[in-house]
């Protein structure tokens, strides 16, 4: 899938955010273009999760603005913007599956809540999404019956239920063994290439970043902002900033 470098899907403009008056990220600006895989990376405490929460409307920034196309994102708690939220799918770090529902019921939930589709169509769409992530045979299982990797893929199927234009992955490799993590990376690439979905990955796993990301930013916990942006391989090879060199040396053999 060709990336459209002229059309921003997401624009983050001079955003500062944090909690109870404590600034975690300061004056962050970035653009994610339509059709690319964009990674947000950095050490623990650098503000990756804070930026993610602000981008999906779960946290109100202290200052700055976030746009999806030409539309400004408002915090969900203040003014839910369903027309924007319908464009987004989110895979949370924990998966956040409902434990009392089967895999199929979890995937069907957003379709039942946000569409007028009849049950027969919903069931067909659920099967399609589960087949896409390789879980069709697990449709009737409860989340507790699945491995960690299967739970992540079930959560991904639910995140894709409404055919979002943009998918967010919050630490997708957390808790997974290297083989399962690599399989999830392949799923991310498959979704991006086959469907043209714009994907934002929040991660500290550099092996995953080098596998899937077209571009990446590096947040620094001391500066509380972006200290590097570009294709991951270029950042690793071409930087003269010792903080960036140390980050890559500390995470990649």
Tab-separated table of C-alpha atoms in Angstrom, residues 31-149:
chain	number	residue	atom	x	y	z
A	31	UNK	CA	1.857	14.366	12.124
A	32	UNK	CA	0.810	10.861	11.165
A	33	UNK	CA	0.089	10.550	7.453
A	34	UNK	CA	-2.629	8.371	6.006
A	35	UNK	CA	-1.641	4.777	5.423
A	36	UNK	CA	1.600	4.697	7.417
A	37	UNK	CA	2.673	2.772	10.496
A	38	UNK	CA	3.889	5.316	13.037
A	39	UNK	CA	5.672	4.341	16.262
A	40	UNK	CA	5.901	6.272	19.520
A	41	UNK	CA	8.893	4.973	21.450
A	42	UNK	CA	10.959	5.812	24.507
A	43	UNK	CA	12.105	4.631	27.898
A	44	UNK	CA	9.740	4.014	30.813
A	45	UNK	CA	8.381	7.288	32.160
A	46	UNK	CA	8.955	9.229	28.941
A	47	UNK	CA	5.252	9.965	28.393
A	48	UNK	CA	4.280	7.422	25.732
A	49	UNK	CA	1.075	6.427	27.529
A	50	UNK	CA	0.227	10.054	28.345
A	51	UNK	CA	0.528	10.999	24.673
A	52	UNK	CA	-1.523	7.964	23.662
A	53	UNK	CA	-4.294	8.824	26.145
A	54	UNK	CA	-4.427	12.396	24.885
A	55	UNK	CA	-4.533	11.289	21.244
A	56	UNK	CA	-7.537	8.993	21.769
A	57	UNK	CA	-9.442	11.477	23.925
A	58	UNK	CA	-8.958	9.822	27.321
A	59	UNK	CA	-6.918	12.725	28.708
A	60	UNK	CA	-7.422	16.461	28.319
A	61	UNK	CA	-4.136	18.213	27.426
A	62	UNK	CA	-3.026	21.187	29.509
A	63	UNK	CA	-2.434	23.008	26.240
A	64	UNK	CA	-2.283	22.336	22.520
A	65	UNK	CA	-4.654	20.645	20.097
A	66	UNK	CA	-5.145	17.279	18.385
A	67	UNK	CA	-6.831	16.995	14.998
A	68	UNK	CA	-8.124	14.060	12.982
A	69	UNK	CA	-8.118	15.467	9.488
A	70	UNK	CA	-9.737	18.890	9.912
A	71	UNK	CA	-11.654	17.975	13.070
A	72	UNK	CA	-10.426	18.845	16.533
A	73	UNK	CA	-10.476	16.044	19.098
A	74	UNK	CA	-12.224	16.810	22.387
A	75	UNK	CA	-11.805	14.713	25.543
A	76	UNK	CA	-14.365	11.912	25.596
A	77	UNK	CA	-15.438	12.823	29.136
A	78	UNK	CA	-16.427	16.324	28.049
A	79	UNK	CA	-18.011	15.954	24.645
A	80	UNK	CA	-18.021	12.535	23.006
A	81	UNK	CA	-17.477	12.913	19.251
A	82	UNK	CA	-18.822	9.684	17.884
A	83	UNK	CA	-18.044	10.625	14.290
A	84	UNK	CA	-14.341	10.832	15.219
A	85	UNK	CA	-14.356	7.877	17.600
A	86	UNK	CA	-15.906	5.691	14.887
A	87	UNK	CA	-12.720	6.278	12.879
A	88	UNK	CA	-10.533	4.882	15.672
A	89	UNK	CA	-9.836	1.373	16.885
A	90	UNK	CA	-7.764	0.817	20.025
A	91	UNK	CA	-5.906	-2.279	21.177
A	92	UNK	CA	-5.174	-1.631	24.844
A	93	UNK	CA	-2.109	-3.137	26.518
A	94	UNK	CA	-4.221	-5.506	28.625
A	95	UNK	CA	-6.532	-6.401	25.738
A	96	UNK	CA	-9.478	-5.231	27.890
A	97	UNK	CA	-11.730	-8.093	26.796
A	98	UNK	CA	-14.921	-8.661	28.771
A	99	UNK	CA	-14.255	-11.852	30.705
A	100	UNK	CA	-17.898	-12.949	30.843
A	101	UNK	CA	-18.318	-12.756	27.054
A	102	UNK	CA	-17.075	-15.177	24.446
A	103	UNK	CA	-14.564	-14.013	21.870
A	104	UNK	CA	-17.347	-13.638	19.301
A	105	UNK	CA	-19.502	-11.653	21.722
A	106	UNK	CA	-16.606	-9.316	22.476
A	107	UNK	CA	-16.082	-8.625	18.775
A	108	UNK	CA	-19.809	-8.201	18.167
A	109	UNK	CA	-20.260	-5.664	20.976
A	110	UNK	CA	-19.310	-2.471	19.060
A	111	UNK	CA	-21.356	-3.617	16.081
A	112	UNK	CA	-24.415	-4.026	18.298
A	113	UNK	CA	-23.843	-0.719	20.055
A	114	UNK	CA	-23.059	1.518	17.112
A	115	UNK	CA	-24.784	0.022	14.054
A	116	UNK	CA	-28.351	-0.968	13.134
A	117	UNK	CA	-27.141	-4.139	11.438
A	118	UNK	CA	-29.262	-7.274	11.822
A	119	UNK	CA	-27.913	-10.164	13.889
A	120	UNK	CA	-27.166	-12.293	10.821
A	121	UNK	CA	-24.924	-9.598	9.326
A	122	UNK	CA	-23.193	-8.994	12.654
A	123	UNK	CA	-22.413	-12.703	12.946
A	124	UNK	CA	-20.959	-12.727	9.445
A	125	UNK	CA	-18.776	-9.686	10.167
A	126	UNK	CA	-17.568	-11.212	13.423
A	127	UNK	CA	-16.462	-14.317	11.538
A	128	UNK	CA	-14.626	-12.192	8.987
A	129	UNK	CA	-12.735	-10.252	11.679
A	130	UNK	CA	-11.820	-13.388	13.600
A	131	UNK	CA	-10.639	-15.084	10.426
A	132	UNK	CA	-8.471	-12.050	9.683
A	133	UNK	CA	-6.592	-12.524	12.972
A	134	UNK	CA	-6.602	-16.331	12.835
A	135	UNK	CA	-9.107	-16.937	15.641
A	136	UNK	CA	-12.198	-18.217	13.883
A	137	UNK	CA	-11.907	-21.574	15.676
A	138	UNK	CA	-11.893	-19.775	19.047
A	139	UNK	CA	-15.082	-17.779	18.554
A	140	UNK	CA	-17.000	-19.549	21.329
A	141	UNK	CA	-14.189	-19.532	23.870
A	142	UNK	CA	-13.967	-17.195	26.855
A	143	UNK	CA	-10.911	-14.916	27.127
A	144	UNK	CA	-9.560	-16.957	30.054
A	145	UNK	CA	-9.307	-19.960	27.737
A	146	UNK	CA	-6.940	-18.120	25.390
A	147	UNK	CA	-3.192	-17.607	25.536
A	148	UNK	CA	-1.820	-14.092	25.939
A	149	UNK	CA	-1.157	-13.766	22.231
